Coordinates of C-alpha atoms in Angstrom, one line a residue:
X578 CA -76.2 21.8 9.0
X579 CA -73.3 24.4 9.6
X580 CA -73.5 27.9 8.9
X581 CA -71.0 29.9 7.5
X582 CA -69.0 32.1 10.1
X583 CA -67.6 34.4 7.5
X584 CA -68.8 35.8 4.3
X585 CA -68.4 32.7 1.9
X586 CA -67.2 33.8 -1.5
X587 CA -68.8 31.7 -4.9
X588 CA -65.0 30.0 -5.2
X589 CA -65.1 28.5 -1.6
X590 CA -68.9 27.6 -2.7
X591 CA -67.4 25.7 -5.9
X592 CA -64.2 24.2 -3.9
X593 CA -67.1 22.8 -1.3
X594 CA -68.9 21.1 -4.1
X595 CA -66.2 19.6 -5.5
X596 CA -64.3 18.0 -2.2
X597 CA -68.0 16.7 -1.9
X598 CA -67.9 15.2 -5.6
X599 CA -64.5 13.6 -5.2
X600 CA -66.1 12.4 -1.9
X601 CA -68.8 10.8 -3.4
X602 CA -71.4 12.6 -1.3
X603 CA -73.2 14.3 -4.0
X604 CA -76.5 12.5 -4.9
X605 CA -79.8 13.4 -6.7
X606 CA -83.2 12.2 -5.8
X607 CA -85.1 9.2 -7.6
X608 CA -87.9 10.3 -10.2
X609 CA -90.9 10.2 -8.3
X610 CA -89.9 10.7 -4.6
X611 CA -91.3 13.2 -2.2
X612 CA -88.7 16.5 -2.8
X613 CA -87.8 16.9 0.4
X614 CA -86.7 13.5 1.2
X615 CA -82.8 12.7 1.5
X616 CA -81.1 11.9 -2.1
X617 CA -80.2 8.2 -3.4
X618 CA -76.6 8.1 -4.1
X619 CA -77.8 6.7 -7.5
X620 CA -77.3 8.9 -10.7
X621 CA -75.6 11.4 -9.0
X622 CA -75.1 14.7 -11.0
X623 CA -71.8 15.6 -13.0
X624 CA -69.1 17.8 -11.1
X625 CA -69.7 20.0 -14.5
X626 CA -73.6 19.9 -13.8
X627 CA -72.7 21.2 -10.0
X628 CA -70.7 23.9 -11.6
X629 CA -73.3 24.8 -13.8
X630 CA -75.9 25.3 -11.0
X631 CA -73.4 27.4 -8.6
X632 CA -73.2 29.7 -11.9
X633 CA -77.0 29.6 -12.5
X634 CA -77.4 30.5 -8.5
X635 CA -74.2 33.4 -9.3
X636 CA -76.2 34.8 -12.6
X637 CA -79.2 35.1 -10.8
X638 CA -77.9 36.9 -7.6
X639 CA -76.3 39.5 -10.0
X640 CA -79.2 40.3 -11.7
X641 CA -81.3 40.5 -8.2
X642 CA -79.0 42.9 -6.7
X643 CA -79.4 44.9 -10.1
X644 CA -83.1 44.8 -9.9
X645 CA -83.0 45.5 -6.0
X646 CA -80.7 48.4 -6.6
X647 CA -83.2 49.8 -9.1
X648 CA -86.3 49.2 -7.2
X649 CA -85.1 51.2 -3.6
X650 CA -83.8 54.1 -6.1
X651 CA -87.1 54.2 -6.8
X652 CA -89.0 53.6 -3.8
X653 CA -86.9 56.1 -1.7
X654 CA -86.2 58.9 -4.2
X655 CA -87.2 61.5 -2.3
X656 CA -84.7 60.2 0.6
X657 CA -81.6 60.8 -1.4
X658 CA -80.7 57.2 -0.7
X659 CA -78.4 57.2 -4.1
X660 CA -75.7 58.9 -1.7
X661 CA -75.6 55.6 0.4
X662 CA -77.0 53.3 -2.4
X663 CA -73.9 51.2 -2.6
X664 CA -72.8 51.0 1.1
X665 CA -76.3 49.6 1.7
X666 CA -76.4 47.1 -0.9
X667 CA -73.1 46.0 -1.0
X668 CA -73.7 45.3 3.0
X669 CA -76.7 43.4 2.3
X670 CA -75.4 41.8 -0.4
X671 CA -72.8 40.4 1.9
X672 CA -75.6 39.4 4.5
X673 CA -76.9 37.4 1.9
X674 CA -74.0 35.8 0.7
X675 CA -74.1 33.9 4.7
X676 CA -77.8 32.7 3.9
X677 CA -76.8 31.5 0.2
X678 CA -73.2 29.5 1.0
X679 CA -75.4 28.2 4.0
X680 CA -78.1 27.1 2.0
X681 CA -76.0 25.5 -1.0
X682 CA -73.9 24.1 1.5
X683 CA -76.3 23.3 4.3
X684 CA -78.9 21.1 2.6
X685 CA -81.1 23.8 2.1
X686 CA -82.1 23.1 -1.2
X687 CA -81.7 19.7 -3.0
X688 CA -80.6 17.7 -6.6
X689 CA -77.0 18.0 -5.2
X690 CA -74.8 20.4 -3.4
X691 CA -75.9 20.2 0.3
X692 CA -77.3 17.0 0.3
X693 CA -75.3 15.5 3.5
X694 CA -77.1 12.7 6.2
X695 CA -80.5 13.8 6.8
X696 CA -80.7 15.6 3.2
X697 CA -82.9 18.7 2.6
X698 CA -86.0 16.7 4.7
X699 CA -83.7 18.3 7.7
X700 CA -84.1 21.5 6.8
X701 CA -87.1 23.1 4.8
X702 CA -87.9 26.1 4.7
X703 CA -89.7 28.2 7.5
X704 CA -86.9 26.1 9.4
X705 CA -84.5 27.2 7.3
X706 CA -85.4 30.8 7.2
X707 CA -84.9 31.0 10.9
X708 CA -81.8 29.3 11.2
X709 CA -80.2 31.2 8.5
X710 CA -82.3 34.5 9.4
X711 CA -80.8 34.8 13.1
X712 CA -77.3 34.2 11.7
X713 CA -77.5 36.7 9.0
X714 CA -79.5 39.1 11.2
X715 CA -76.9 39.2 13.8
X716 CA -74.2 39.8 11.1
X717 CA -75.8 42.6 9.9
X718 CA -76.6 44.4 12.6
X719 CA -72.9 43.8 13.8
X720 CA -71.2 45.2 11.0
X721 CA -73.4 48.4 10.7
X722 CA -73.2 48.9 14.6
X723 CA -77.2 48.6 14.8
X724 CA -77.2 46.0 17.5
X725 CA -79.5 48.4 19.7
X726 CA -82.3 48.1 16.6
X727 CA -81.8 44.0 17.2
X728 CA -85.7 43.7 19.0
X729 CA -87.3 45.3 16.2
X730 CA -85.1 43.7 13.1
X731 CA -84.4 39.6 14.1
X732 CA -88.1 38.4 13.6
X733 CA -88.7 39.9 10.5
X734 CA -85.5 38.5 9.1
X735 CA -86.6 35.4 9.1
X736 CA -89.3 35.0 6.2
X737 CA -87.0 37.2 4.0
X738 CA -84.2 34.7 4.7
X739 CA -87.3 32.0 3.3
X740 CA -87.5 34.2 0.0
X741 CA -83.8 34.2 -0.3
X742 CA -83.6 30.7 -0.5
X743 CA -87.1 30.0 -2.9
X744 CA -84.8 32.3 -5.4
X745 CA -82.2 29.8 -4.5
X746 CA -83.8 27.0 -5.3
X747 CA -85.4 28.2 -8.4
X748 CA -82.1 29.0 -9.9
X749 CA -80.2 25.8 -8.6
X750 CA -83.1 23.6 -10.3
X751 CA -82.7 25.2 -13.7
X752 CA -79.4 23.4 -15.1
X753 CA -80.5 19.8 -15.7
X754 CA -78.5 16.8 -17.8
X755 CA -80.2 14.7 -20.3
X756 CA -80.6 11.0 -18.8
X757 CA -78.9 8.9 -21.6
X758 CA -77.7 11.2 -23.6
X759 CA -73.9 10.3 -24.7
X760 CA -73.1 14.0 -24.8
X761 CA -74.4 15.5 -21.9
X762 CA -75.8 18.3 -23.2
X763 CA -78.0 20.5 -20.7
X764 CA -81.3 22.3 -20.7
X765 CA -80.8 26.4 -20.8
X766 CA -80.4 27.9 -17.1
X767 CA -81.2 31.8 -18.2
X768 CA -84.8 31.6 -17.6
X769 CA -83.7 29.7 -14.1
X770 CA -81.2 32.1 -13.2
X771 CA -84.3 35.1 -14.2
X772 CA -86.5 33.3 -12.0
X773 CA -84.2 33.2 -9.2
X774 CA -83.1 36.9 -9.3
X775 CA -86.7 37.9 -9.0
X776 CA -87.1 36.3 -5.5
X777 CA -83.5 37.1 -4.3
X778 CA -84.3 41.3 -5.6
X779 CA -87.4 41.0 -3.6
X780 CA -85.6 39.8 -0.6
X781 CA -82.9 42.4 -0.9
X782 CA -85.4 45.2 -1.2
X783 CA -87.1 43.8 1.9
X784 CA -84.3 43.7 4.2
X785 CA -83.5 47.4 3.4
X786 CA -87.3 48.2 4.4
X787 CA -87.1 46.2 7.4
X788 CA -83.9 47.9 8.2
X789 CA -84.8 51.0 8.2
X790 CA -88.3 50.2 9.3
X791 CA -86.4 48.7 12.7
X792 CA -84.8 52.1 13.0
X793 CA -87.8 54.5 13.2
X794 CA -89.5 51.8 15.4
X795 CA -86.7 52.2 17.9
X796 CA -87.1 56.0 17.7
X797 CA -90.7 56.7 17.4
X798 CA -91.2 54.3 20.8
X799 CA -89.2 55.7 23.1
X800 CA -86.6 53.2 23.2
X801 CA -83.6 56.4 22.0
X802 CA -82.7 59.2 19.7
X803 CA -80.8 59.0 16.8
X804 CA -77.6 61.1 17.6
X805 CA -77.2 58.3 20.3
X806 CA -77.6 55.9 17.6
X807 CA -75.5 57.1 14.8
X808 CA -72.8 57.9 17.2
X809 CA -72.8 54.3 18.0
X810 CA -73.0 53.0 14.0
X811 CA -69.3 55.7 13.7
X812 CA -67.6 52.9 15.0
X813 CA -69.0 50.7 12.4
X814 CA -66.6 51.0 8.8
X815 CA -70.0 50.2 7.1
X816 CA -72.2 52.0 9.0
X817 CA -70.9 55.0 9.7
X818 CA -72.1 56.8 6.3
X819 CA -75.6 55.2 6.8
X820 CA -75.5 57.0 10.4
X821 CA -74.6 60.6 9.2
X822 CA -77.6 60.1 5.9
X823 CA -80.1 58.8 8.9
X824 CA -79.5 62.3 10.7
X825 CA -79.5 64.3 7.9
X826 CA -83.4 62.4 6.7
X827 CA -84.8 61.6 10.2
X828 CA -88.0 63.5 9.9
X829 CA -88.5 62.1 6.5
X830 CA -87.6 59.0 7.3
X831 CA -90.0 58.3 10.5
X832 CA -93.2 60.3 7.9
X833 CA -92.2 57.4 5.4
X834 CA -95.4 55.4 4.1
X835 CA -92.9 52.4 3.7
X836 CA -91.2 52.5 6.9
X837 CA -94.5 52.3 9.2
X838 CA -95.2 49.7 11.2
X839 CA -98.4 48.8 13.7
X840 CA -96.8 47.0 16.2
X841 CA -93.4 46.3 17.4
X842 CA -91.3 43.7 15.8
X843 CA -90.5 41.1 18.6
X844 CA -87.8 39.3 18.1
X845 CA -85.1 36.7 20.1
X846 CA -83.6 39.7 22.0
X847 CA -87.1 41.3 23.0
X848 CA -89.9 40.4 25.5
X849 CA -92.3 37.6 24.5
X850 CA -96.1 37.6 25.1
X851 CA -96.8 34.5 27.0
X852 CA -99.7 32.3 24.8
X853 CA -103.1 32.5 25.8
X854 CA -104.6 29.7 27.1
X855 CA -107.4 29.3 25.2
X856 CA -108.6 31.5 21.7
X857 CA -110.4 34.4 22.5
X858 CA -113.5 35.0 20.9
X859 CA -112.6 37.5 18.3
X860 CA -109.7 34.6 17.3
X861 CA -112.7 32.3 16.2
X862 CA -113.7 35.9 14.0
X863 CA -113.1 35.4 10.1
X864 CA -110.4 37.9 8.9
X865 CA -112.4 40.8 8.4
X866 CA -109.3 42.9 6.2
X867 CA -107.6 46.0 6.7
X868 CA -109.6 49.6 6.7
X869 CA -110.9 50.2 3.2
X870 CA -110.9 47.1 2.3
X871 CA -113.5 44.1 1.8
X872 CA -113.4 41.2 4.1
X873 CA -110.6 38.9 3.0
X874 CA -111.6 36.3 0.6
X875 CA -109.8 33.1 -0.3
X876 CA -110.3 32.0 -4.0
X877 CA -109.9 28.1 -4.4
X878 CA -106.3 26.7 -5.1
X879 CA -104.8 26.9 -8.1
X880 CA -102.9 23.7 -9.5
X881 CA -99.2 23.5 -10.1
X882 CA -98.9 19.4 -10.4
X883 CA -98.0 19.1 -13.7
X884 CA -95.5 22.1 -13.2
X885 CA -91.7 20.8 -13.3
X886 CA -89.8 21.5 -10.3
X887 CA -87.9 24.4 -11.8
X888 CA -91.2 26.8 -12.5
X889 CA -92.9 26.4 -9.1
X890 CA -90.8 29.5 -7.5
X891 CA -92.8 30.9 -11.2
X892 CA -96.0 29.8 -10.4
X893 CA -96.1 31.4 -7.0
X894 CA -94.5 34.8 -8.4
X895 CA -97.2 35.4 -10.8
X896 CA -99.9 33.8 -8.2
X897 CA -98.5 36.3 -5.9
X898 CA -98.0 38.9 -9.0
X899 CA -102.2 38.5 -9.8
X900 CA -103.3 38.8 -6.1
X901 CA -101.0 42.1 -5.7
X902 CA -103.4 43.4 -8.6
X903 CA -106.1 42.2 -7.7
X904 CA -106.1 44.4 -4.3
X905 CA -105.1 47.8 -6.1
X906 CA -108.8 47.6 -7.6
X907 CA -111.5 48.7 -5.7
X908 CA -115.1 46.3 -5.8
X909 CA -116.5 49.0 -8.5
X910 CA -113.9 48.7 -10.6
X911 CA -113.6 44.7 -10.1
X912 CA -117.3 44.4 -10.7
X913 CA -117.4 47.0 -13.7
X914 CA -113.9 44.6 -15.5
X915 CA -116.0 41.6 -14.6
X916 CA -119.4 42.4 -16.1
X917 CA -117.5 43.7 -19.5
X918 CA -114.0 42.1 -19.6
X919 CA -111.3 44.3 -21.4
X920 CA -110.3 43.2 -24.6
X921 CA -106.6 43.1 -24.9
X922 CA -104.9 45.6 -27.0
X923 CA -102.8 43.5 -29.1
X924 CA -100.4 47.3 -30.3
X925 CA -100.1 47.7 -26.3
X926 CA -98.9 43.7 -25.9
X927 CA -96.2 44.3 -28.5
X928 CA -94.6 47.1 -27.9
X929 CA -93.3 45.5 -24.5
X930 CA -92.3 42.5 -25.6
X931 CA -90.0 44.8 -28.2
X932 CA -89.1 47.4 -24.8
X933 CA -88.5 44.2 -22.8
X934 CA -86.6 42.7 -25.8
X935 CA -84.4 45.8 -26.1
X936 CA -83.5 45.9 -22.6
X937 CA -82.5 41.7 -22.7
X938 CA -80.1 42.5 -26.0
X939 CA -78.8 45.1 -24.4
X940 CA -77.5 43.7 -21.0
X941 CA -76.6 40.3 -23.0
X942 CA -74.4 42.7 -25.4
X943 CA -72.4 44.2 -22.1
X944 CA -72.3 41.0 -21.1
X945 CA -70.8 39.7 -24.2
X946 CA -68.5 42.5 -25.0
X947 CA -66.4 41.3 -22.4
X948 CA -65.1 37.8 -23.9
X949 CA -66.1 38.6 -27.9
X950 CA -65.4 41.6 -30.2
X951 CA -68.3 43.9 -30.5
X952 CA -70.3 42.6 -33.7
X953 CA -69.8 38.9 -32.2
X954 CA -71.4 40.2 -29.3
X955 CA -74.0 41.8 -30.8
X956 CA -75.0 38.6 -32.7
X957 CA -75.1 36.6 -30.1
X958 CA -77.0 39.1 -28.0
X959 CA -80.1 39.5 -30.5
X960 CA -80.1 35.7 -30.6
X961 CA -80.1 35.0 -26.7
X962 CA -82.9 37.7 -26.5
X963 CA -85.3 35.9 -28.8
X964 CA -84.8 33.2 -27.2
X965 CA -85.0 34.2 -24.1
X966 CA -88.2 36.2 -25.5
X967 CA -90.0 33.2 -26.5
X968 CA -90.4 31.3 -23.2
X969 CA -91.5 35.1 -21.9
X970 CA -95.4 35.4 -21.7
X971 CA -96.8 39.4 -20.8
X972 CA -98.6 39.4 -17.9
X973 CA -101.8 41.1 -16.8
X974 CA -102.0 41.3 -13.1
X975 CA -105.0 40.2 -12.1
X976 CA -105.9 38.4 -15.6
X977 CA -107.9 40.1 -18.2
X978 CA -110.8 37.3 -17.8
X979 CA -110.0 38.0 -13.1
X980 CA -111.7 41.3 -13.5
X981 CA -107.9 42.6 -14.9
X982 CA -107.2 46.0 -17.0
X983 CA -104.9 46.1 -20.5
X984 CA -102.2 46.8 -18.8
X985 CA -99.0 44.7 -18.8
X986 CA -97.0 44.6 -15.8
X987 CA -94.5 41.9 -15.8
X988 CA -93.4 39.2 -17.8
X989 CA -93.0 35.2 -16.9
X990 CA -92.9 31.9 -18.0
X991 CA -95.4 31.2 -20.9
X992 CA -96.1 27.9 -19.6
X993 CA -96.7 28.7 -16.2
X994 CA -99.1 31.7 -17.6
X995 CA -101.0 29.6 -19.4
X996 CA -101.8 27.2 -16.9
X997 CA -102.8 29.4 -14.1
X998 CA -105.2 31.5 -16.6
X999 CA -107.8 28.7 -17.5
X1000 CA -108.0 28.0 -13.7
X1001 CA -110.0 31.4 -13.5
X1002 CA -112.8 30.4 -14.8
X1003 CA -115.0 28.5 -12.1
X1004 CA -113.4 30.7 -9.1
X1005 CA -114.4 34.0 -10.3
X1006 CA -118.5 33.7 -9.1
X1007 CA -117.4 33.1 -5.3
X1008 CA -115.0 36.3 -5.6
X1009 CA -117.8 38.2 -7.6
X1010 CA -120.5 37.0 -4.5
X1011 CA -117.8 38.1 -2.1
X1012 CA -117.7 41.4 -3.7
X1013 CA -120.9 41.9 -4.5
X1014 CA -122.2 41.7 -0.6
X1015 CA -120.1 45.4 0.0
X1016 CA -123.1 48.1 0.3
X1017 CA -123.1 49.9 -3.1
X1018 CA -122.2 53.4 -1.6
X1019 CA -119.4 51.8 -0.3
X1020 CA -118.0 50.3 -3.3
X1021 CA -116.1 53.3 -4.9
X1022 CA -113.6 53.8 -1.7
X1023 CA -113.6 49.9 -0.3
X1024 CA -110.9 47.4 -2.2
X1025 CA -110.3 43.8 -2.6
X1026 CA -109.0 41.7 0.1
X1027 CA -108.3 38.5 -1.8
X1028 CA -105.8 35.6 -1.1
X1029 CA -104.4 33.6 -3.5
X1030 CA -102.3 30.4 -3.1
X1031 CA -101.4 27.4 -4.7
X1032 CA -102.6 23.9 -3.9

């Protein structure tokens, strides 16, 4: 596995696919085996079917950095961070661009580019995150002149550079051929490529938290002061606007909900706690949750077998997507949904599948513009959004039948929807008996603590 040095751009990505095609190194893996053994050099993939999944992996890292840009507006309005919006993703853009040409290139992901000796069994993922993570990390933190924060950024790198990667995968999966089929046609990658871009947003918004989280965990404990370390980020081309904003926000920025952390991040650069030698007795403890909230409960798996390989990333989004809502209710409210279910409002349901419909014509009509004359692209833009529209389920985070409310938060894959919903049914008494045992008085203030996960 080598890691790129430099910032790969998607044409060295392509020319590295394609010296391995005329090699004859590019292979896919039989029906049937284990994903994350190496390839058989049988029915290996068409160079146009490796060109098709770079573009799927490129479509879906343009709409992430979209999203991501979006989302931090958002989260940080009242930071002014629109004045250093694009230094800061464009920089983290670039960051990921190391994790992404390592993982295409590195075996990081499978069904074809990558797949050198040892194939993607080498090189799953928590591995993968920290390879790639501590790479990346160090780039970063170079190029803004941040290397100071290193103790309190490195770790935490190293899950996002996991997320990175699922987004990755998700999107490189999409584009498949048709076995037998004398003119190759392929499956559609756009629901792929949105798949993707929902992991790879995430995992920009979350190194720009952990960023700046670093930062006022390198102030608030004593290790310096901020002049010191935007004096050092002037010397930085990137990071030298990023420095002046930080002085100009610092009180804002260490009072920031977002930005607090409990402990100190440890990370290669910063001192290790030796192990204990034996579990403590409060180790052998259940989990008993964060303050005001229940202890936490595990609900029973949920099953993804019959899932193709393309809509796990899916499955784990809106798994993720449902537990998220489930722990903004409190145990009153829970119980209250639970004993009388909310009936969904079929008006409500519509009108954002026409909102979300309008937004999808709209960005596939900019899109289009640019190779077609405006009415062509308008045609084609009302017809890629319906069908785009109807794989798209709404979704109700947690589930209407999960102790959910009528609202819809997101939308997803209708198959992956649909399977996950019936699998309520016989794991909602063990979460209602876990709720049920917080004192009544306490109910009102206390809120869910509950894991979900696939099996």
């Amino acid at each position: 596995m080598s890691l790129w040095t430099r910032i790969p751009g998607w044409l060295d990505i392509e020319a590295y696919a394609e010296r391995l095609f005329r090699k004859g190194d590019l292979g896919v893996r039989e029906r049937g085996m284990n994903p994350l053994s190496p390839p058989s050099s049988m029915n290996a993939p068409s160079i146009d079917l490796i060109y098709r999944r770079v573009r799927c992996v490129r479509q879906a890292c343009d709409l992430g950095e979209k999203e991501a840009t979006n989302s931090i507006l958002k989260r940080f309005s009242d930071l002014d961070i629109r004045s250093i919006i694009d230094e800061m993703i464009s920089t983290v853009v670039d960051m990921a661009m190391i994790i992404i040409g390592s993982a295409l290139t590195g075996a990081t992901i499978g069904g074809g580019v990558g797949l050198l000796a040892g194939g993607i069994g080498a090189f799953p993922g928590a591995t993968a995150g920290a390879l790639v993570g501590v790479q990346a990390g160090t780039w970063i933190l170079g190029v803004l002149g941040l290397a100071s924060i290193a103790e309190f950024f490195t770790e935490g790198l190293k899950p996002i550079a996991t997320g990175y990667i699922r987004g990755i995968s998700t999107a490189w999966n999409g584009p498949r051929e048709r076995t037998g089929n004398p003119l190759s046609s392929f499956s559609d990658d756009t629901m792929s490529a949105q798949q993707g871009a929902w992991d790879i947003a995430r995992s920009h918004e979350a190194v720009v938290i952990l960023l700046l989280s670093a930062i006022v965990a390198y102030l608030t404990r004593g290790r310096g002061n901020l002049s010191v370390l935007a004096t050092e980020m002037r010397g930085s081309e990137r990071g030298a606007k990023l420095g002046q904003w930080m002085l100009k926000h610092e009180d804002a920025l260490k009072k920031h909900p977002d930005l607090q952390t409990a402990e100190p991040r440890r990370g290669a650069l910063g001192p290790q706690e030796p192990p204990p030698n034996s579990p403590s007795a409060k180790d052998k403890e259940p989990p008993k949750g964060k303050p005001n909230t229940m202890p936490r409960h595990e609900v029973e798996c949920f099953k993804a077998d019959k899932m193709p390989a393309s809509k796990v990333g899916e499955f784990e989004r809106q798994l993720k997507g449902q537990e998220d809502g489930l722990n903004r209710l409190t145990v009153e409210e829970y119980l209250k949904n639970i004993a009388n279910p909310v009936k969904r409002d079929a008006m409500a349901a519509k009108k954002a599948r026409t909102d979300l419909k309008d937004t999808l014509q709209e960005r596939f009509q900019r899109e289009f513009q640019k190779e077609m004359s405006p009415l062509d692209a308008e045609e084609a833009a009302i017809k890629k959004a319906r069908e785009t529209m109807a794989s798209l389920a709404g979704l109700h985070n947690p589930d209407l039948t999960a102790g959910g409310k009528d609202i819809i938060a997101d939308f997803g894959d209708r198959q992956v929807n649909s399977s996950i919903g019936p699998q309520w049914r016989p794991k909602i008494q063990n979460l209602k008996a876990a709720a049920e045992k917080v004192p009544e008085t306490m109910r009102d203030s206390t809120f869910l603590n509950v894991k979900l996960h696939k099996c």
